[in-house]
Amino acid sequence: MKKAINKASLALLLISTSMISACSQQSLEVGELKPSTSTANIQMTKAPNNAKEVESFADPLFAEKMKKYNVNGSSFVVVHDGKVVVNKGYGYADKEKKIPVNKDTVFQIASVSKTFTALAVMQQVDKGKLKLDQDVQRYLGGLKIPNKTGKALTLFDMLTYTSGVDYPDITTITGPEYVNRNISMKAFIPKHMPTVVRSPGEAYTYDNFSFLLAGYAVENVTGIPFSRYMEKNIFKPLGMKSTSVRFTPDLLKRMATHYSPTGDPHPTYGHAPTDGPQGSILSTGEDMSKYMIMQLQNGKFGGKQIVSKKSMDMMHAYQVFADKTIPIATVGFETYFNDFANGQHVVLKGGNMPGHSSLMVLVPEQKTAFFMSYNNDSMMSLDVYDAFMDHYFPRAITVKKPTYHQLEEKEAQKYVGLYQNTRVFAIRTHFSYENGALVMEDETAGKQVLKMIHPLLFEDAEGNKLAFQKNKAGEIVYFYYTSPKGLGVVAQSQKINLKPPFADVPQKSNYRSHIDNLHALNIVNAKTGNLFNPKGTMTQGEFADALLLAHGGYIFPDEIEKIKKQLKVGIPKYDRTTPITRQVAATMIQNLKQIQPDQATQVKLLDAADAWAVQSIQALASQGIVDPDTIINTDGSFTFRPKNLLLRQEASALLDLAFDYHALPIKQK
């Protein structure tokens, strides 16, 4: 990755396997869309049950949105009351060859696959072979999951995105090289195993690993490879003849070309392992219409009960809430951007692979659903979702503005502090108390002044809700933010508590707060016992490892290798065992942070640095990213000691300033 993580680049990173990160700059405009005026002369219906009317609504909408998001082709299927109302394609599956999208065009539905995996688990729950409330290790054939919490991980925790693992995307490995490979889950999972670090069921974090493991549990208890299980027990009974967990020659032949948001075609990406319960299914609009009809008919299709009504109810009922008014997840489905639902009970699931995006929306009480796939990885689907709900299910009543309550400074202290996103470690959020209000600040949401609706529930100036959550001891431990700008839909964020101070770092040390911050975030820890060794040195490899943790912008394994390469750019003779100098450290930071020099602050480096390091040192200094012993004079001149070895306390200060402060300019006080 060539740039520091920001709202746009982070969104692009996240959507590569999961629609849950619908938070790019484009998505900020979603709420502006209202029913198209081109349908004003058509009689509105209470539900999308008339093909002509649905097409009159959808045709201009897709024309507008495909142009806005540079989408070449999209499928769109609407079902209502057990019937397919519309199933059509827009634009091109292959723009260069002028091949149009139709109901049989194949797309990678990516994380929409998770709903199929949840369905497979529930089938085995119906048969008594799996239990949602038991330790999942019972169903893994001896496979053990590292767990630091003392509470067993269950399938219910996994399917509701509350597993508590530290790296929920550790198994998300994709690329063109995996299209024709055969990698088993049994061989893959033990080599890519996270650790349960939060009590299962306690906090919501979007989780690819858990759905992979749930699919493996199905495979293990049935003795049938996951791909064959899905074919026999779900796809075939539903008549889904063009749906598969794996690539087949026929499906590859009919697959829509993958495009980037800029319109450039790129290769099809496969999964490791080959059977990817978290996201490897390929399907068509025709097949997905059958799947949605089954979902809306309480698990029944064509006279066959695919899964019990009780199980289907669990898949459609909210199981996880940030607040009683803010549902997050069901068994397998989610409900992000719930304001778009207009008061309806909606469950949905989105999915993204590089070059393909999908969204399935169910409105069970209205017996209505729609599905769409298109061939780039933009957020067009959210615009369509918002427009669909406004058009067919407009909000029936005006939502009253909440009553706000005064937040006293003493009461505010329980919220104040640093929080870190439980999925994307780069998202660190500060809460403070200013002028009688709780103030939130991070890189993605900027600075937000919050009003208290009731203890634990707040609202920003745009009406987006922020909910805090307590643990059993009554302490604030998490928050969840519903704003598209705040990436709240990715996961809850966890409060970071300072650890006991190091014995060898003086109380009055100018480096104390930086060292404590990085220790709390497990970025730079003790050297031995309770000793930090503040004036000790580091190797280039040790600093690179700490820098990777401080950066925190990776969530997928293949991203880590890209970041490792990027941090070494321009550094002669990089060697992990060589002691690191201050100029090398500054260059590494700038390689990842890509800070633009503050034009209002002209700085001048007074001592000699190698030519390859000067620009990085001055960029950091212009933003105040220097250690406490480096003083920037009123005329902008400063001495950096570029060729001196970097001390551990200096490393802590530079990393803390560069990656814990989110809004530029940083500036030292």
XYZ file of C-alpha atoms in Angstrom:
669
model
C 0.000 0.000 0.000
C 1.460 3.303 -1.052
C -0.500 5.689 1.130
C -1.389 6.011 4.761
C -4.814 4.629 5.592
C -7.544 7.224 5.059
C -11.287 7.099 4.473
C -11.065 6.265 0.784
C -8.084 3.903 0.786
C -9.256 2.079 3.898
C -12.665 1.531 2.341
C -11.041 0.096 -0.768
C -8.952 -2.193 1.414
C -11.912 -3.480 3.389
C -14.368 -4.049 0.574
C -12.024 -6.478 -1.107
C -13.743 -9.273 0.778
C -16.579 -7.684 2.643
C -19.305 -5.185 1.972
C -19.327 -4.446 5.680
C -16.900 -1.653 5.067
C -19.187 0.448 2.921
C -17.551 3.668 3.936
C -15.707 5.187 1.013
C -15.992 8.836 0.059
C -18.629 7.811 -2.459
C -20.860 6.342 0.221
C -21.187 9.720 1.915
C -23.683 10.683 -0.785
C -25.907 7.665 -0.321
C -28.466 9.325 1.898
C -29.149 12.047 -0.688
C -30.875 9.688 -3.109
C -34.681 9.821 -3.173
C -37.235 8.060 -5.389
C -36.596 8.828 -9.033
C -38.876 11.488 -10.491
C -39.041 9.420 -13.664
C -41.505 7.089 -11.912
C -43.827 9.863 -10.747
C -46.518 9.033 -13.313
C -46.643 5.341 -12.412
C -49.065 4.252 -9.737
C -47.121 3.393 -6.613
C -47.629 -0.052 -5.105
C -47.319 -1.187 -1.517
C -44.779 -3.748 -2.617
C -42.761 -4.482 -5.770
C -45.305 -6.898 -7.253
C -45.695 -5.451 -10.750
C -42.936 -6.145 -13.275
C -43.625 -3.073 -15.393
C -43.600 -0.763 -12.414
C -40.398 -2.298 -10.986
C -38.608 -1.924 -14.305
C -39.812 1.669 -14.640
C -38.286 2.341 -11.229
C -35.082 0.340 -11.730
C -34.134 1.211 -15.322
C -33.378 4.916 -14.788
C -31.921 4.200 -11.354
C -29.373 1.721 -12.693
C -28.564 3.994 -15.630
C -27.780 6.810 -13.209
C -25.875 4.796 -10.634
C -23.853 2.714 -13.079
C -22.634 5.935 -14.638
C -21.888 7.463 -11.237
C -19.852 4.462 -10.065
C -18.368 3.525 -13.445
C -20.045 0.098 -13.404
C -20.073 -1.756 -16.713
C -22.689 -4.378 -15.912
C -25.122 -5.409 -13.192
C -27.773 -8.005 -12.505
C -30.947 -7.152 -10.578
C -33.599 -9.571 -9.332
C -36.670 -8.791 -7.224
C -38.907 -11.400 -5.617
C -42.208 -10.891 -3.832
C -44.622 -13.332 -2.209
C -42.951 -16.415 -3.658
C -42.591 -15.129 -7.207
C -39.879 -13.542 -9.309
C -41.095 -10.081 -10.295
C -38.060 -8.883 -12.253
C -34.822 -10.613 -13.189
C -32.732 -8.715 -15.688
C -29.305 -7.431 -16.508
C -27.991 -3.953 -17.194
C -24.937 -3.125 -19.243
C -22.120 -5.472 -20.116
C -20.646 -8.565 -18.514
C -17.714 -7.971 -20.855
C -17.542 -4.429 -22.165
C -14.773 -5.154 -24.654
C -16.653 -8.045 -26.254
C -20.065 -6.361 -25.891
C -21.476 -9.350 -23.970
C -24.546 -8.158 -22.004
C -25.427 -9.126 -18.457
C -28.458 -11.421 -18.236
C -30.107 -13.638 -15.639
C -27.519 -16.380 -16.269
C -24.399 -14.225 -15.975
C -22.138 -15.608 -13.247
C -20.725 -13.395 -10.488
C -18.634 -14.106 -7.423
C -21.060 -13.301 -4.615
C -18.208 -13.194 -2.074
C -19.394 -12.679 1.519
C -23.038 -13.305 0.631
C -21.693 -16.878 0.825
C -21.743 -16.507 4.615
C -25.536 -16.784 4.629
C -25.272 -20.135 2.836
C -22.735 -21.336 5.392
C -25.047 -20.282 8.214
C -27.865 -22.170 6.483
C -25.701 -25.312 6.274
C -24.921 -25.060 9.987
C -28.602 -24.647 10.818
C -29.452 -27.721 8.748
C -27.091 -29.720 10.922
C -28.541 -28.098 14.039
C -31.951 -29.330 12.856
C -30.492 -32.836 12.542
C -28.885 -32.684 15.979
C -25.337 -33.071 14.683
C -24.354 -29.543 15.679
C -25.384 -27.416 18.647
C -25.070 -23.664 18.621
C -24.287 -23.360 22.334
C -21.516 -25.958 22.611
C -17.755 -25.557 22.353
C -17.112 -25.606 18.606
C -13.968 -27.672 19.177
C -16.276 -30.666 19.670
C -16.958 -30.569 15.936
C -13.447 -29.977 14.602
C -11.908 -33.458 14.744
C -9.289 -32.595 17.343
C -8.420 -29.129 16.016
C -7.784 -26.728 18.905
C -8.363 -22.969 18.908
C -6.071 -20.867 21.127
C -8.259 -19.138 23.692
C -7.134 -16.688 26.386
C -10.581 -15.937 27.796
C -11.635 -19.055 29.674
C -14.987 -19.043 27.846
C -15.657 -21.592 25.112
C -16.172 -20.384 21.552
C -19.513 -21.540 20.130
C -21.070 -21.657 16.681
C -23.596 -19.066 17.823
C -20.762 -16.651 18.626
C -19.157 -17.352 15.275
C -22.280 -16.947 13.162
C -23.222 -13.687 14.900
C -19.785 -12.101 14.369
C -18.875 -12.135 18.068
C -16.115 -14.765 18.197
C -13.593 -12.475 19.899
C -10.604 -13.574 17.795
C -7.711 -11.172 17.426
C -7.239 -11.512 13.666
C -10.632 -12.235 12.074
C -9.220 -11.937 8.543
C -6.118 -14.073 9.025
C -7.556 -16.704 6.672
C -8.572 -14.253 3.949
C -6.056 -15.098 1.260
C -7.035 -14.468 -2.348
C -5.396 -14.099 -5.732
C -5.449 -15.249 -9.359
C -3.058 -18.077 -8.486
C -5.774 -19.800 -6.408
C -8.324 -20.224 -9.206
C -6.983 -23.610 -10.298
C -5.490 -24.852 -7.030
C -6.960 -27.376 -4.599
C -6.225 -26.468 -0.980
C -8.218 -28.271 1.710
C -9.597 -26.593 4.825
C -8.093 -29.371 6.943
C -4.584 -28.535 5.747
C -5.088 -24.774 5.660
C -6.779 -23.838 8.936
C -4.142 -25.096 11.439
C -1.518 -22.934 9.695
C -3.702 -19.801 9.810
C -5.164 -19.796 13.292
C -6.058 -16.669 15.300
C -6.478 -16.544 19.077
C -9.667 -15.809 21.018
C -8.733 -12.695 23.019
C -12.160 -11.240 23.869
C -14.862 -13.165 25.641
C -16.954 -14.855 22.911
C -20.322 -13.182 22.492
C -19.092 -9.910 23.970
C -18.248 -7.693 20.988
C -19.168 -7.462 17.306
C -16.314 -7.736 14.814
C -16.777 -8.592 11.160
C -15.272 -12.054 10.917
C -14.154 -14.098 7.937
C -12.319 -16.708 9.998
C -15.400 -17.799 11.941
C -17.429 -18.577 8.845
C -14.547 -20.552 7.384
C -14.350 -22.539 10.620
C -18.144 -23.020 10.688
C -17.984 -24.502 7.196
C -15.217 -26.803 8.337
C -17.406 -27.945 11.259
C -20.135 -28.891 8.750
C -17.602 -30.768 6.647
C -16.204 -32.596 9.652
C -19.470 -33.761 11.246
C -21.020 -34.865 7.952
C -17.909 -36.481 6.507
C -18.636 -34.773 3.173
C -16.370 -32.149 1.565
C -17.949 -28.747 2.019
C -18.406 -28.113 -1.716
C -20.226 -31.430 -2.183
C -22.317 -30.861 0.933
C -23.542 -27.527 -0.402
C -24.290 -29.029 -3.808
C -26.262 -31.945 -2.357
C -28.120 -30.208 0.474
C -28.685 -26.638 -0.721
C -27.955 -25.933 -4.372
C -29.595 -29.043 -5.876
C -32.774 -28.963 -3.706
C -33.220 -25.301 -4.653
C -32.614 -25.935 -8.343
C -29.559 -23.664 -8.297
C -27.880 -25.187 -11.352
C -25.399 -22.359 -11.869
C -24.157 -22.055 -8.300
C -20.991 -23.567 -6.858
C -18.482 -23.192 -4.054
C -15.757 -23.917 -6.600
C -14.871 -22.680 -10.069
C -16.044 -24.898 -12.906
C -15.258 -24.505 -16.619
C -18.886 -23.656 -17.406
C -19.193 -21.040 -14.677
C -15.859 -19.451 -15.588
C -17.010 -19.234 -19.197
C -20.170 -17.355 -18.185
C -18.516 -15.193 -15.520
C -18.667 -11.427 -15.812
C -15.326 -9.768 -16.399
C -13.849 -8.145 -13.318
C -13.192 -4.399 -13.453
C -11.635 -1.885 -11.107
C -13.563 1.291 -10.211
C -11.493 3.039 -12.890
C -12.794 0.612 -15.516
C -9.683 -1.489 -15.995
C -10.240 -5.258 -16.349
C -8.264 -7.563 -14.085
C -7.995 -11.296 -13.409
C -10.426 -13.447 -11.475
C -9.328 -14.034 -7.882
C -9.639 -17.406 -6.194
C -9.554 -18.390 -2.521
C -7.256 -20.253 -0.197
C -8.575 -22.677 0.929
C -10.383 -23.667 -2.264
C -13.691 -24.245 -0.502
C -14.256 -20.861 1.119
C -17.345 -20.952 3.372
C -16.678 -17.289 4.116
C -16.850 -16.129 0.517
C -16.156 -18.420 -2.445
C -19.628 -19.052 -3.933
C -20.376 -18.217 -7.564
C -23.987 -17.712 -8.639
C -26.429 -15.969 -10.979
C -29.484 -13.762 -10.630
C -31.643 -16.716 -11.686
C -30.314 -18.958 -8.926
C -30.316 -16.256 -6.249
C -34.021 -15.632 -6.909
C -34.710 -19.210 -5.772
C -32.553 -18.783 -2.691
C -34.396 -15.615 -1.688
C -37.809 -17.206 -2.207
C -36.790 -20.030 0.127
C -35.615 -17.468 2.681
C -38.960 -15.660 2.545
C -40.946 -18.914 2.755
C -39.559 -19.903 6.145
C -37.071 -22.375 4.708
C -39.434 -24.058 2.259
C -39.024 -24.280 -1.511
C -40.892 -26.340 -4.080
C -42.624 -28.346 -1.380
C -39.302 -29.204 0.324
C -38.308 -27.970 3.770
C -34.681 -26.968 3.225
C -34.268 -25.871 6.839
C -36.691 -25.615 9.749
C -38.772 -22.517 10.364
C -37.166 -22.263 13.802
C -33.718 -22.110 12.241
C -34.818 -19.622 9.624
C -36.306 -17.427 12.339
C -32.876 -17.301 13.999
C -31.324 -16.231 10.718
C -33.836 -13.401 10.367
C -34.083 -12.253 13.992
C -31.577 -9.753 15.345
C -29.255 -11.462 17.807
C -26.655 -8.758 18.448
C -27.361 -5.117 19.300
C -25.164 -2.091 19.994
C -28.197 -0.536 21.696
C -31.779 -1.792 21.774
C -32.437 0.631 18.906
C -29.320 -0.387 16.934
C -29.401 -3.992 15.672
C -26.182 -5.345 14.201
C -26.382 -9.026 13.293
C -28.511 -12.154 13.041
C -27.259 -15.706 12.555
C -25.495 -15.143 9.237
C -27.014 -11.794 8.218
C -26.385 -8.182 9.200
C -28.264 -4.902 9.257
C -25.768 -2.102 8.775
C -27.028 1.356 7.735
C -30.288 0.528 9.452
C -31.615 4.047 8.839
C -32.046 3.043 5.202
C -34.596 0.425 6.317
C -37.189 3.155 7.008
C -38.468 1.347 10.069
C -38.863 -2.012 8.306
C -37.335 -5.226 9.623
C -34.513 -5.704 7.109
C -31.664 -8.195 7.092
C -29.018 -8.113 4.433
C -25.625 -9.359 3.372
C -23.137 -7.806 1.020
C -19.992 -9.183 -0.492
C -16.994 -7.989 -2.485
C -14.154 -9.623 -4.327
C -11.778 -7.516 -6.409
C -13.909 -6.585 -9.423
C -17.249 -8.028 -8.265
C -19.789 -6.756 -5.713
C -23.095 -8.202 -4.503
C -25.907 -7.295 -2.133
C -28.912 -9.293 -0.931
C -31.665 -7.485 0.981
C -34.559 -9.298 2.671
C -37.686 -7.612 4.044
C -39.277 -10.761 5.504
C -42.434 -9.189 6.914
C -43.191 -7.716 3.476
C -42.349 -11.014 1.674
C -39.933 -8.989 -0.448
C -36.279 -9.292 -1.367
C -33.819 -8.151 -3.983
C -30.361 -9.213 -5.077
C -27.809 -7.540 -7.292
C -24.285 -8.289 -8.525
C -22.107 -6.002 -10.604
C -18.611 -6.046 -11.997
C -16.582 -3.576 -10.006
C -15.946 -3.141 -6.276
C -17.655 0.187 -5.671
C -20.496 0.978 -3.265
C -23.227 1.367 -5.888
C -25.379 -1.223 -4.131
C -25.953 1.063 -1.143
C -27.473 3.725 -3.377
C -29.788 1.102 -4.875
C -30.752 -0.198 -1.423
C -31.590 3.289 -0.183
C -33.636 4.100 -3.297
C -35.474 0.758 -3.220
C -36.584 1.226 0.383
C -37.604 4.865 -0.143
C -39.616 3.911 -3.211
C -41.466 0.818 -1.956
C -41.367 1.160 1.814
C -41.096 4.869 2.643
C -40.934 5.768 6.296
C -44.505 5.844 7.549
C -43.998 8.237 10.440
C -41.696 11.137 11.159
C -39.002 10.175 13.611
C -39.040 12.495 16.584
C -35.797 14.188 17.443
C -34.485 12.700 20.683
C -34.312 14.566 23.945
C -30.723 15.283 24.936
C -29.355 15.249 28.470
C -26.551 17.202 30.055
C -23.300 15.291 30.489
C -21.378 16.305 33.581
C -17.605 16.212 33.534
C -17.377 13.606 36.282
C -19.811 11.326 34.451
C -17.923 11.847 31.172
C -14.698 10.390 32.550
C -15.929 6.816 32.134
C -16.103 7.358 28.361
C -12.901 9.365 27.958
C -9.825 7.648 26.563
C -8.368 5.823 23.585
C -10.249 3.076 21.724
C -9.031 0.766 18.981
C -11.162 -0.900 16.323
C -11.298 -4.635 16.915
C -10.889 -5.464 13.233
C -8.842 -2.624 11.725
C -6.204 -1.643 14.266
C -5.380 1.568 12.376
C -8.714 3.033 13.477
C -7.964 4.518 16.893
C -10.464 6.909 18.378
C -9.995 9.470 21.153
C -12.821 10.657 23.404
C -12.415 13.783 25.511
C -14.642 16.164 27.423
C -14.706 19.730 26.078
C -17.053 22.626 26.829
C -19.688 20.434 28.459
C -19.789 17.795 25.706
C -18.219 14.474 24.817
C -15.932 14.889 21.817
C -14.817 12.092 19.528
C -11.884 12.351 17.145
C -10.288 9.905 14.726
C -8.904 9.821 11.220
C -12.044 8.499 9.550
C -14.784 10.542 11.240
C -12.818 13.672 12.031
C -13.893 15.619 15.101
C -17.463 15.030 16.274
C -19.253 16.704 19.176
C -21.689 14.206 20.698
C -24.970 14.820 22.501
C -26.182 12.337 25.103
C -29.582 10.734 24.518
C -29.146 8.532 27.570
C -26.111 7.079 29.313
C -24.379 4.815 26.747
C -26.186 6.320 23.719
C -25.018 9.498 21.976
C -25.698 11.260 18.683
C -23.500 13.387 16.419
C -24.547 16.579 14.631
C -25.801 14.601 11.607
C -28.006 12.307 13.672
C -25.710 9.266 13.564
C -25.814 7.229 16.749
C -22.878 6.114 18.863
C -23.470 3.425 21.482
C -21.117 2.496 24.309
C -21.162 -0.916 25.946
C -20.271 -1.984 29.479
C -18.738 -5.214 30.699
C -20.093 -7.260 33.598
C -18.158 -5.093 36.029
C -19.976 -2.017 34.770
C -16.954 -0.533 32.993
C -17.132 1.008 29.531
C -15.281 -1.337 27.187
C -16.624 -0.831 23.615
C -18.369 1.624 21.356
C -20.181 1.274 18.020
C -20.714 4.172 15.612
C -23.347 4.155 12.863
C -21.938 6.921 10.668
C -20.708 5.970 7.177
C -17.786 8.312 7.838
C -16.836 6.570 11.046
C -16.468 2.997 9.801
C -18.641 1.895 12.715
C -20.029 -0.873 10.552
C -16.682 -2.657 10.469
C -16.635 -3.579 14.152
C -16.969 -2.291 17.653
C -13.938 -0.509 19.062
C -12.384 -1.523 22.370
C -11.151 0.796 25.096
C -7.399 0.684 25.617
C -6.375 0.759 29.259
C -2.892 1.789 30.282
C -0.717 -0.932 31.797
C 1.422 -0.625 34.932
C 4.311 1.789 34.247
C 7.803 0.570 33.521
C 10.163 0.732 36.477
C 12.970 2.354 34.458
C 10.952 5.154 32.825
C 10.935 8.215 35.120
C 7.579 9.721 36.027
C 8.601 13.108 34.636
C 10.172 11.781 31.453
C 9.010 13.610 28.326
C 8.788 10.190 26.711
C 6.609 8.617 29.406
C 3.208 9.149 27.753
C 4.452 7.909 24.363
C 5.992 4.786 25.884
C 2.833 4.087 27.911
C 0.604 4.542 24.849
C 2.569 2.113 22.715
C 2.786 -0.351 25.584
C -1.010 -0.255 26.016
C -1.413 -0.959 22.296
C 1.169 -3.784 22.445
C 3.329 -2.061 19.858
C 6.545 -1.630 21.859
C 6.694 -3.649 25.061
C 9.163 -4.390 27.830
C 12.694 -5.408 26.962
C 12.952 -7.655 30.006
C 10.550 -8.092 32.926
C 9.180 -4.665 33.857
C 12.094 -2.805 32.276
C 11.678 -0.870 29.045
C 15.340 0.114 28.524
C 14.395 3.562 27.163
C 17.905 4.444 26.010
C 18.570 1.122 24.386
C 18.794 0.817 20.615
C 16.763 -1.168 18.072
C 17.540 -3.062 14.892
C 15.914 -2.172 11.583
C 13.870 -5.351 11.854
C 12.646 -4.567 15.376
C 11.572 -1.089 14.320
C 9.909 -2.421 11.168
C 7.883 -4.876 13.268
C 6.790 -2.113 15.642
C 6.015 0.164 12.702
C 3.801 -2.506 11.153
C 1.804 -2.759 14.388
C 1.593 1.024 14.798
C 0.411 1.400 11.203
C -2.309 -1.188 11.793
C -3.835 -0.673 8.356
C -3.540 -4.253 7.221
C -6.279 -6.771 7.843
C -5.575 -9.335 5.148
C -2.384 -11.438 5.048
C -1.442 -10.458 1.498
C -1.564 -6.777 2.520
C 1.151 -7.344 5.122
C 3.712 -8.292 2.478
C 2.877 -5.190 0.434
C 3.328 -2.969 3.480
C 6.635 -4.634 4.373
C 7.944 -3.882 0.895
C 6.675 -0.319 0.989
C 8.342 0.606 4.280
C 11.784 -0.284 2.844
C 11.525 1.886 -0.291
C 14.538 4.156 -0.790
C 16.545 2.730 2.110
C 19.988 1.500 0.987
C 21.099 -1.925 2.188
C 18.072 -2.683 4.377
C 19.032 -5.394 6.860
C 16.819 -6.540 9.727
C 19.850 -7.159 11.970
C 21.470 -3.734 11.475
C 20.951 -1.148 14.248
C 18.563 1.503 12.971
C 19.471 5.157 12.624
C 17.087 8.043 13.093
C 17.082 8.880 9.378
C 16.168 5.311 8.442
C 13.337 5.353 10.995
C 11.978 8.651 9.632
C 12.072 7.313 6.079
C 10.251 4.119 7.053
C 7.509 6.120 8.776
C 7.111 8.453 5.827
C 6.980 5.523 3.393
C 3.779 4.379 5.112
C 2.321 7.621 6.434
C 2.967 9.665 3.260
C 2.582 12.923 5.146
C 2.302 16.024 3.007
C 4.540 18.816 4.328
C 2.615 21.590 6.038
C 2.998 24.533 3.685
C 2.353 26.964 6.526
C 5.368 25.638 8.427
C 8.650 25.976 6.560
C 11.265 23.762 8.175
C 14.990 23.545 7.561
C 17.183 20.653 8.587
C 20.442 22.025 9.990
C 22.527 18.861 10.299
C 23.612 16.465 7.583
C 21.389 13.627 6.450
C 21.749 11.374 3.439
C 19.945 12.752 0.407
C 17.386 9.917 0.358
C 16.255 10.794 3.904
C 16.025 14.596 3.887
C 12.528 14.882 2.423
C 11.085 12.364 4.897
C 12.677 14.026 7.907
C 11.412 17.469 6.885
C 7.898 16.197 6.091
C 7.590 14.691 9.548
C 9.079 17.735 11.240
C 6.686 20.094 9.423
C 3.832 18.278 11.141
C 5.480 18.144 14.556
C 6.338 14.450 14.367
C 9.636 14.624 16.203
C 10.841 13.256 19.510
C 10.736 15.543 22.601
C 14.480 16.223 22.415
C 14.193 17.624 18.890
C 13.271 21.300 19.081
C 11.903 23.154 16.065
C 12.955 26.783 16.350
C 10.670 29.696 15.596
C 12.299 30.108 12.190
C 11.608 26.452 11.354
C 15.192 25.283 11.712
C 15.953 22.143 13.686
C 18.650 19.619 14.420
C 17.532 15.988 13.978
C 20.752 13.977 14.498
C 19.888 11.851 11.433
C 22.810 9.428 11.611
C 22.598 8.730 15.338
C 21.215 5.379 16.388
C 17.519 5.484 17.268
C 16.792 4.979 20.964
C 13.791 2.946 22.099
C 12.214 5.976 23.784
C 12.660 7.993 20.578
C 11.060 5.221 18.538
C 8.062 5.270 20.871
C 7.618 9.026 20.481
C 7.863 8.987 16.687
C 5.468 6.062 16.277
C 2.986 7.423 18.797
C 2.887 10.834 17.156
C 2.726 9.480 13.613
C 0.109 6.771 14.074
C -1.837 7.508 17.243
C -2.714 11.074 16.269
C -5.142 11.022 13.378
C -5.906 14.545 12.209
C -3.197 16.483 10.405
C -1.542 18.764 11.158
C -0.390 16.931 14.275
C 1.858 19.607 15.807
C 3.430 19.284 19.187
C 2.019 21.377 22.002
